[in-house]
Amino acid sequence: MRSALRLPVLLAAALLVLGGGCSFSYSSKSLSDSSASSSESSSASSQTQVSRYRQDVADYAQAYVTSGGAEAGFLGGIGALAEKRGISDWEAEPNTWVGIGQGLGRANVNEVQLDVYAQNWSAGDAQKLQGIQKGWNQAR
């Protein structure tokens, strides 16, 4: 008779373990999905932040050039924009230079003016010059 009572108890325990295992597996999957979603959201947020930064740089460059600001103070203003947007190494950030080029293009600078601004602000760095040219081309 004792073994007859044990069978239902063992069966119930097995169902709990199996049911709990499924629940745990489902919970783990949900947690994993949530973590992946959070990571994607963080990446999208980071991309949005960089896009906003590039837009800020373009707006600043356009306003700076059209208002006739002195070239010497320009890069300091870019550094302040970068800090505001959480960009730590703005000089190495390609969006800095593309944004500058976009602003110059929107300010309708000609190719000669573009070359002068680009050389002065990039210190002749080929990658920075390329970024400025790319942004200028996009804005034209």
PDB file of N, CA, C and O in Angstrom, residues 69-124:
ATOM      1  N   GLY A  69      32.614  84.649 -37.808  1.00  0.00           N
ATOM      2  CA  GLY A  69      33.383  84.384 -36.597  1.00  0.00           C
ATOM      3  C   GLY A  69      34.856  84.150 -36.896  1.00  0.00           C
ATOM      4  O   GLY A  69      35.221  83.706 -37.984  1.00  0.00           O
ATOM      5  N   ALA A  70      35.704  84.467 -35.939  1.00  0.00           N
ATOM      6  CA  ALA A  70      37.149  84.254 -36.095  1.00  0.00           C
ATOM      7  C   ALA A  70      37.453  82.760 -36.073  1.00  0.00           C
ATOM      8  O   ALA A  70      36.944  82.034 -35.226  1.00  0.00           O
ATOM      9  N   GLU A  71      38.293  82.332 -36.995  1.00  0.00           N
ATOM     10  CA  GLU A  71      38.608  80.909 -37.112  1.00  0.00           C
ATOM     11  C   GLU A  71      39.231  80.332 -35.845  1.00  0.00           C
ATOM     12  O   GLU A  71      39.035  79.168 -35.536  1.00  0.00           O
ATOM     13  N   ALA A  72      39.953  81.132 -35.117  1.00  0.00           N
ATOM     14  CA  ALA A  72      40.678  80.642 -33.939  1.00  0.00           C
ATOM     15  C   ALA A  72      39.744  80.061 -32.868  1.00  0.00           C
ATOM     16  O   ALA A  72      40.092  79.090 -32.213  1.00  0.00           O
ATOM     17  N   GLY A  73      38.573  80.612 -32.687  1.00  0.00           N
ATOM     18  CA  GLY A  73      37.672  80.144 -31.641  1.00  0.00           C
ATOM     19  C   GLY A  73      36.744  79.022 -32.060  1.00  0.00           C
ATOM     20  O   GLY A  73      36.040  78.447 -31.232  1.00  0.00           O
ATOM     21  N   PHE A  74      36.749  78.692 -33.330  1.00  0.00           N
ATOM     22  CA  PHE A  74      35.797  77.716 -33.862  1.00  0.00           C
ATOM     23  C   PHE A  74      35.917  76.343 -33.206  1.00  0.00           C
ATOM     24  O   PHE A  74      34.931  75.775 -32.744  1.00  0.00           O
ATOM     25  N   LEU A  75      37.111  75.801 -33.151  1.00  0.00           N
ATOM     26  CA  LEU A  75      37.295  74.443 -32.631  1.00  0.00           C
ATOM     27  C   LEU A  75      36.957  74.349 -31.140  1.00  0.00           C
ATOM     28  O   LEU A  75      36.503  73.304 -30.674  1.00  0.00           O
ATOM     29  N   GLY A  76      37.154  75.440 -30.397  1.00  0.00           N
ATOM     30  CA  GLY A  76      36.753  75.448 -28.995  1.00  0.00           C
ATOM     31  C   GLY A  76      35.244  75.272 -28.851  1.00  0.00           C
ATOM     32  O   GLY A  76      34.772  74.579 -27.953  1.00  0.00           O
ATOM     33  N   GLY A  77      34.498  75.881 -29.755  1.00  0.00           N
ATOM     34  CA  GLY A  77      33.044  75.719 -29.759  1.00  0.00           C
ATOM     35  C   GLY A  77      32.632  74.297 -30.100  1.00  0.00           C
ATOM     36  O   GLY A  77      31.670  73.763 -29.538  1.00  0.00           O
ATOM     37  N   ILE A  78      33.361  73.664 -30.995  1.00  0.00           N
ATOM     38  CA  ILE A  78      33.085  72.263 -31.351  1.00  0.00           C
ATOM     39  C   ILE A  78      33.315  71.382 -30.118  1.00  0.00           C
ATOM     40  O   ILE A  78      32.522  70.484 -29.828  1.00  0.00           O
ATOM     41  N   GLY A  79      34.395  71.656 -29.388  1.00  0.00           N
ATOM     42  CA  GLY A  79      34.674  70.892 -28.166  1.00  0.00           C
ATOM     43  C   GLY A  79      33.551  71.013 -27.154  1.00  0.00           C
ATOM     44  O   GLY A  79      33.175  70.035 -26.507  1.00  0.00           O
ATOM     45  N   ALA A  80      32.981  72.200 -27.021  1.00  0.00           N
ATOM     46  CA  ALA A  80      31.867  72.405 -26.088  1.00  0.00           C
ATOM     47  C   ALA A  80      30.626  71.642 -26.533  1.00  0.00           C
ATOM     48  O   ALA A  80      29.917  71.051 -25.704  1.00  0.00           O
ATOM     49  N   LEU A  81      30.358  71.619 -27.836  1.00  0.00           N
ATOM     50  CA  LEU A  81      29.224  70.842 -28.354  1.00  0.00           C
ATOM     51  C   LEU A  81      29.423  69.352 -28.082  1.00  0.00           C
ATOM     52  O   LEU A  81      28.484  68.650 -27.701  1.00  0.00           O
ATOM     53  N   ALA A  82      30.638  68.891 -28.290  1.00  0.00           N
ATOM     54  CA  ALA A  82      30.946  67.473 -28.068  1.00  0.00           C
ATOM     55  C   ALA A  82      30.724  67.108 -26.609  1.00  0.00           C
ATOM     56  O   ALA A  82      30.136  66.069 -26.298  1.00  0.00           O
ATOM     57  N   GLU A  83      31.180  67.952 -25.721  1.00  0.00           N
ATOM     58  CA  GLU A  83      31.012  67.686 -24.287  1.00  0.00           C
ATOM     59  C   GLU A  83      29.533  67.620 -23.931  1.00  0.00           C
ATOM     60  O   GLU A  83      29.107  66.743 -23.182  1.00  0.00           O
ATOM     61  N   LYS A  84      28.759  68.516 -24.480  1.00  0.00           N
ATOM     62  CA  LYS A  84      27.308  68.546 -24.234  1.00  0.00           C
ATOM     63  C   LYS A  84      26.640  67.234 -24.663  1.00  0.00           C
ATOM     64  O   LYS A  84      25.723  66.756 -24.014  1.00  0.00           O
ATOM     65  N   ARG A  85      27.126  66.657 -25.757  1.00  0.00           N
ATOM     66  CA  ARG A  85      26.545  65.420 -26.291  1.00  0.00           C
ATOM     67  C   ARG A  85      27.248  64.159 -25.794  1.00  0.00           C
ATOM     68  O   ARG A  85      26.943  63.055 -26.225  1.00  0.00           O
ATOM     69  N   GLY A  86      28.215  64.313 -24.905  1.00  0.00           N
ATOM     70  CA  GLY A  86      28.883  63.143 -24.342  1.00  0.00           C
ATOM     71  C   GLY A  86      29.925  62.525 -25.259  1.00  0.00           C
ATOM     72  O   GLY A  86      30.266  61.352 -25.110  1.00  0.00           O
ATOM     73  N   ILE A  87      30.425  63.282 -26.215  1.00  0.00           N
ATOM     74  CA  ILE A  87      31.469  62.803 -27.125  1.00  0.00           C
ATOM     75  C   ILE A  87      32.807  63.186 -26.510  1.00  0.00           C
ATOM     76  O   ILE A  87      33.123  64.367 -26.395  1.00  0.00           O
ATOM     77  N   SER A  88      33.578  62.197 -26.102  1.00  0.00           N
ATOM     78  CA  SER A  88      34.816  62.500 -25.375  1.00  0.00           C
ATOM     79  C   SER A  88      35.981  62.848 -26.299  1.00  0.00           C
ATOM     80  O   SER A  88      36.714  63.794 -26.053  1.00  0.00           O
ATOM     81  N   ASP A  89      36.168  62.118 -27.373  1.00  0.00           N
ATOM     82  CA  ASP A  89      37.295  62.367 -28.271  1.00  0.00           C
ATOM     83  C   ASP A  89      36.764  62.921 -29.593  1.00  0.00           C
ATOM     84  O   ASP A  89      36.774  62.245 -30.624  1.00  0.00           O
ATOM     85  N   TRP A  90      36.303  64.152 -29.550  1.00  0.00           N
ATOM     86  CA  TRP A  90      35.634  64.734 -30.706  1.00  0.00           C
ATOM     87  C   TRP A  90      36.557  64.878 -31.916  1.00  0.00           C
ATOM     88  O   TRP A  90      36.099  64.825 -33.044  1.00  0.00           O
ATOM     89  N   GLU A  91      37.845  65.053 -31.697  1.00  0.00           N
ATOM     90  CA  GLU A  91      38.760  65.207 -32.829  1.00  0.00           C
ATOM     91  C   GLU A  91      38.894  63.906 -33.623  1.00  0.00           C
ATOM     92  O   GLU A  91      39.131  63.939 -34.825  1.00  0.00           O
ATOM     93  N   ALA A  92      38.729  62.771 -32.952  1.00  0.00           N
ATOM     94  CA  ALA A  92      38.821  61.474 -33.627  1.00  0.00           C
ATOM     95  C   ALA A  92      37.460  61.002 -34.140  1.00  0.00           C
ATOM     96  O   ALA A  92      37.385  60.018 -34.863  1.00  0.00           O
ATOM     97  N   GLU A  93      36.391  61.709 -33.775  1.00  0.00           N
ATOM     98  CA  GLU A  93      35.031  61.330 -34.181  1.00  0.00           C
ATOM     99  C   GLU A  93      34.776  61.799 -35.620  1.00  0.00           C
ATOM    100  O   GLU A  93      34.759  63.004 -35.890  1.00  0.00           O
ATOM    101  N   PRO A  94      34.579  60.860 -36.558  1.00  0.00           N
ATOM    102  CA  PRO A  94      34.355  61.249 -37.958  1.00  0.00           C
ATOM    103  C   PRO A  94      33.170  62.196 -38.143  1.00  0.00           C
ATOM    104  O   PRO A  94      33.189  63.051 -39.038  1.00  0.00           O
ATOM    105  N   ASN A  95      32.148  62.061 -37.304  1.00  0.00           N
ATOM    106  CA  ASN A  95      30.974  62.918 -37.438  1.00  0.00           C
ATOM    107  C   ASN A  95      31.282  64.388 -37.172  1.00  0.00           C
ATOM    108  O   ASN A  95      30.546  65.266 -37.626  1.00  0.00           O
ATOM    109  N   THR A  96      32.342  64.665 -36.440  1.00  0.00           N
ATOM    110  CA  THR A  96      32.759  66.054 -36.239  1.00  0.00           C
ATOM    111  C   THR A  96      33.061  66.688 -37.586  1.00  0.00           C
ATOM    112  O   THR A  96      32.567  67.773 -37.920  1.00  0.00           O
ATOM    113  N   TRP A  97      33.863  66.002 -38.357  1.00  0.00           N
ATOM    114  CA  TRP A  97      34.359  66.557 -39.612  1.00  0.00           C
ATOM    115  C   TRP A  97      33.311  66.547 -40.706  1.00  0.00           C
ATOM    116  O   TRP A  97      33.225  67.491 -41.504  1.00  0.00           O
ATOM    117  N   VAL A  98      32.494  65.513 -40.726  1.00  0.00           N
ATOM    118  CA  VAL A  98      31.381  65.475 -41.684  1.00  0.00           C
ATOM    119  C   VAL A  98      30.401  66.602 -41.349  1.00  0.00           C
ATOM    120  O   VAL A  98      29.923  67.308 -42.239  1.00  0.00           O
ATOM    121  N   GLY A  99      30.122  66.798 -40.071  1.00  0.00           N
ATOM    122  CA  GLY A  99      29.224  67.880 -39.644  1.00  0.00           C
ATOM    123  C   GLY A  99      29.765  69.249 -40.029  1.00  0.00           C
ATOM    124  O   GLY A  99      29.019  70.120 -40.479  1.00  0.00           O
ATOM    125  N   ILE A 100      31.061  69.445 -39.844  1.00  0.00           N
ATOM    126  CA  ILE A 100      31.679  70.721 -40.243  1.00  0.00           C
ATOM    127  C   ILE A 100      31.479  70.933 -41.744  1.00  0.00           C
ATOM    128  O   ILE A 100      31.073  72.022 -42.184  1.00  0.00           O
ATOM    129  N   GLY A 101      31.743  69.900 -42.516  1.00  0.00           N
ATOM    130  CA  GLY A 101      31.561  69.999 -43.973  1.00  0.00           C
ATOM    131  C   GLY A 101      30.122  70.298 -44.352  1.00  0.00           C
ATOM    132  O   GLY A 101      29.855  71.104 -45.247  1.00  0.00           O
ATOM    133  N   GLN A 102      29.168  69.658 -43.656  1.00  0.00           N
ATOM    134  CA  GLN A 102      27.758  69.923 -43.936  1.00  0.00           C
ATOM    135  C   GLN A 102      27.416  71.382 -43.644  1.00  0.00           C
ATOM    136  O   GLN A 102      26.698  72.033 -44.409  1.00  0.00           O
ATOM    137  N   GLY A 103      27.928  71.882 -42.537  1.00  0.00           N
ATOM    138  CA  GLY A 103      27.675  73.280 -42.194  1.00  0.00           C
ATOM    139  C   GLY A 103      28.272  74.230 -43.220  1.00  0.00           C
ATOM    140  O   GLY A 103      27.645  75.223 -43.613  1.00  0.00           O
ATOM    141  N   LEU A 104      29.480  73.931 -43.686  1.00  0.00           N
ATOM    142  CA  LEU A 104      30.109  74.758 -44.708  1.00  0.00           C
ATOM    143  C   LEU A 104      29.319  74.706 -46.015  1.00  0.00           C
ATOM    144  O   LEU A 104      29.143  75.731 -46.687  1.00  0.00           O
ATOM    145  N   GLY A 105      28.823  73.547 -46.342  1.00  0.00           N
ATOM    146  CA  GLY A 105      27.999  73.409 -47.552  1.00  0.00           C
ATOM    147  C   GLY A 105      26.703  74.196 -47.440  1.00  0.00           C
ATOM    148  O   GLY A 105      26.291  74.866 -48.393  1.00  0.00           O
ATOM    149  N   ARG A 106      26.061  74.121 -46.280  1.00  0.00           N
ATOM    150  CA  ARG A 106      24.809  74.869 -46.080  1.00  0.00           C
ATOM    151  C   ARG A 106      25.048  76.372 -46.032  1.00  0.00           C
ATOM    152  O   ARG A 106      24.155  77.155 -46.325  1.00  0.00           O
ATOM    153  N   ALA A 107      26.274  76.769 -45.670  1.00  0.00           N
ATOM    154  CA  ALA A 107      26.631  78.194 -45.668  1.00  0.00           C
ATOM    155  C   ALA A 107      27.020  78.666 -47.069  1.00  0.00           C
ATOM    156  O   ALA A 107      27.357  79.831 -47.257  1.00  0.00           O
ATOM    157  N   ASN A 108      26.962  77.764 -48.020  1.00  0.00           N
ATOM    158  CA  ASN A 108      27.261  78.056 -49.424  1.00  0.00           C
ATOM    159  C   ASN A 108      28.681  78.564 -49.652  1.00  0.00           C
ATOM    160  O   ASN A 108      28.904  79.443 -50.491  1.00  0.00           O
ATOM    161  N   VAL A 109      29.645  77.999 -48.919  1.00  0.00           N
ATOM    162  CA  VAL A 109      31.032  78.383 -49.200  1.00  0.00           C
ATOM    163  C   VAL A 109      31.440  77.728 -50.517  1.00  0.00           C
ATOM    164  O   VAL A 109      30.994  76.631 -50.846  1.00  0.00           O
ATOM    165  N   ASN A 110      32.267  78.424 -51.263  1.00  0.00           N
ATOM    166  CA  ASN A 110      32.740  77.852 -52.528  1.00  0.00           C
ATOM    167  C   ASN A 110      33.924  76.932 -52.246  1.00  0.00           C
ATOM    168  O   ASN A 110      34.372  76.805 -51.105  1.00  0.00           O
ATOM    169  N   GLU A 111      34.441  76.314 -53.297  1.00  0.00           N
ATOM    170  CA  GLU A 111      35.513  75.332 -53.124  1.00  0.00           C
ATOM    171  C   GLU A 111      36.792  75.948 -52.562  1.00  0.00           C
ATOM    172  O   GLU A 111      37.483  75.317 -51.758  1.00  0.00           O
ATOM    173  N   VAL A 112      37.105  77.157 -52.949  1.00  0.00           N
ATOM    174  CA  VAL A 112      38.307  77.816 -52.440  1.00  0.00           C
ATOM    175  C   VAL A 112      38.153  78.079 -50.941  1.00  0.00           C
ATOM    176  O   VAL A 112      39.060  77.779 -50.145  1.00  0.00           O
ATOM    177  N   GLN A 113      36.995  78.605 -50.540  1.00  0.00           N
ATOM    178  CA  GLN A 113      36.736  78.843 -49.114  1.00  0.00           C
ATOM    179  C   GLN A 113      36.745  77.528 -48.337  1.00  0.00           C
ATOM    180  O   GLN A 113      37.294  77.452 -47.236  1.00  0.00           O
ATOM    181  N   LEU A 114      36.145  76.507 -48.930  1.00  0.00           N
ATOM    182  CA  LEU A 114      36.127  75.188 -48.297  1.00  0.00           C
ATOM    183  C   LEU A 114      37.551  74.719 -48.017  1.00  0.00           C
ATOM    184  O   LEU A 114      37.850  74.260 -46.913  1.00  0.00           O
ATOM    185  N   ASP A 115      38.412  74.837 -49.004  1.00  0.00           N
ATOM    186  CA  ASP A 115      39.803  74.398 -48.842  1.00  0.00           C
ATOM    187  C   ASP A 115      40.506  75.162 -47.717  1.00  0.00           C
ATOM    188  O   ASP A 115      41.236  74.567 -46.927  1.00  0.00           O
ATOM    189  N   VAL A 116      40.265  76.457 -47.627  1.00  0.00           N
ATOM    190  CA  VAL A 116      40.915  77.269 -46.589  1.00  0.00           C
ATOM    191  C   VAL A 116      40.423  76.845 -45.205  1.00  0.00           C
ATOM    192  O   VAL A 116      41.230  76.573 -44.300  1.00  0.00           O
ATOM    193  N   TYR A 117      39.103  76.783 -45.036  1.00  0.00           N
ATOM    194  CA  TYR A 117      38.558  76.362 -43.736  1.00  0.00           C
ATOM    195  C   TYR A 117      39.037  74.954 -43.385  1.00  0.00           C
ATOM    196  O   TYR A 117      39.462  74.691 -42.262  1.00  0.00           O
ATOM    197  N   ALA A 118      38.931  74.048 -44.346  1.00  0.00           N
ATOM    198  CA  ALA A 118      39.282  72.645 -44.096  1.00  0.00           C
ATOM    199  C   ALA A 118      40.749  72.501 -43.692  1.00  0.00           C
ATOM    200  O   ALA A 118      41.067  71.785 -42.731  1.00  0.00           O
ATOM    201  N   GLN A 119      41.636  73.178 -44.391  1.00  0.00           N
ATOM    202  CA  GLN A 119      43.064  73.097 -44.056  1.00  0.00           C
ATOM    203  C   GLN A 119      43.344  73.673 -42.668  1.00  0.00           C
ATOM    204  O   GLN A 119      44.078  73.086 -41.880  1.00  0.00           O
ATOM    205  N   ASN A 120      42.747  74.813 -42.379  1.00  0.00           N
ATOM    206  CA  ASN A 120      42.980  75.450 -41.078  1.00  0.00           C
ATOM    207  C   ASN A 120      42.440  74.625 -39.915  1.00  0.00           C
ATOM    208  O   ASN A 120      43.098  74.486 -38.889  1.00  0.00           O
ATOM    209  N   TRP A 121      41.251  74.105 -40.052  1.00  0.00           N
ATOM    210  CA  TRP A 121      40.613  73.394 -38.935  1.00  0.00           C
ATOM    211  C   TRP A 121      41.088  71.959 -38.788  1.00  0.00           C
ATOM    212  O   TRP A 121      41.069  71.404 -37.700  1.00  0.00           O
ATOM    213  N   SER A 122      41.498  71.339 -39.871  1.00  0.00           N
ATOM    214  CA  SER A 122      41.922  69.934 -39.801  1.00  0.00           C
ATOM    215  C   SER A 122      43.419  69.793 -39.598  1.00  0.00           C
ATOM    216  O   SER A 122      43.897  68.679 -39.400  1.00  0.00           O
ATOM    217  N   ALA A 123      44.142  70.895 -39.674  1.00  0.00           N
ATOM    218  CA  ALA A 123      45.607  70.877 -39.593  1.00  0.00           C
ATOM    219  C   ALA A 123      46.202  69.945 -40.650  1.00  0.00           C
ATOM    220  O   ALA A 123      47.226  69.301 -40.435  1.00  0.00           O
ATOM    221  N   GLY A 124      45.526  69.836 -41.788  1.00  0.00           N
ATOM    222  CA  GLY A 124      46.024  69.034 -42.895  1.00  0.00           C
ATOM    223  C   GLY A 124      45.850  67.529 -42.751  1.00  0.00           C
ATOM    224  O   GLY A 124      46.316  66.768 -43.592  1.00  0.00           O
TER     225      GLY A 124
END
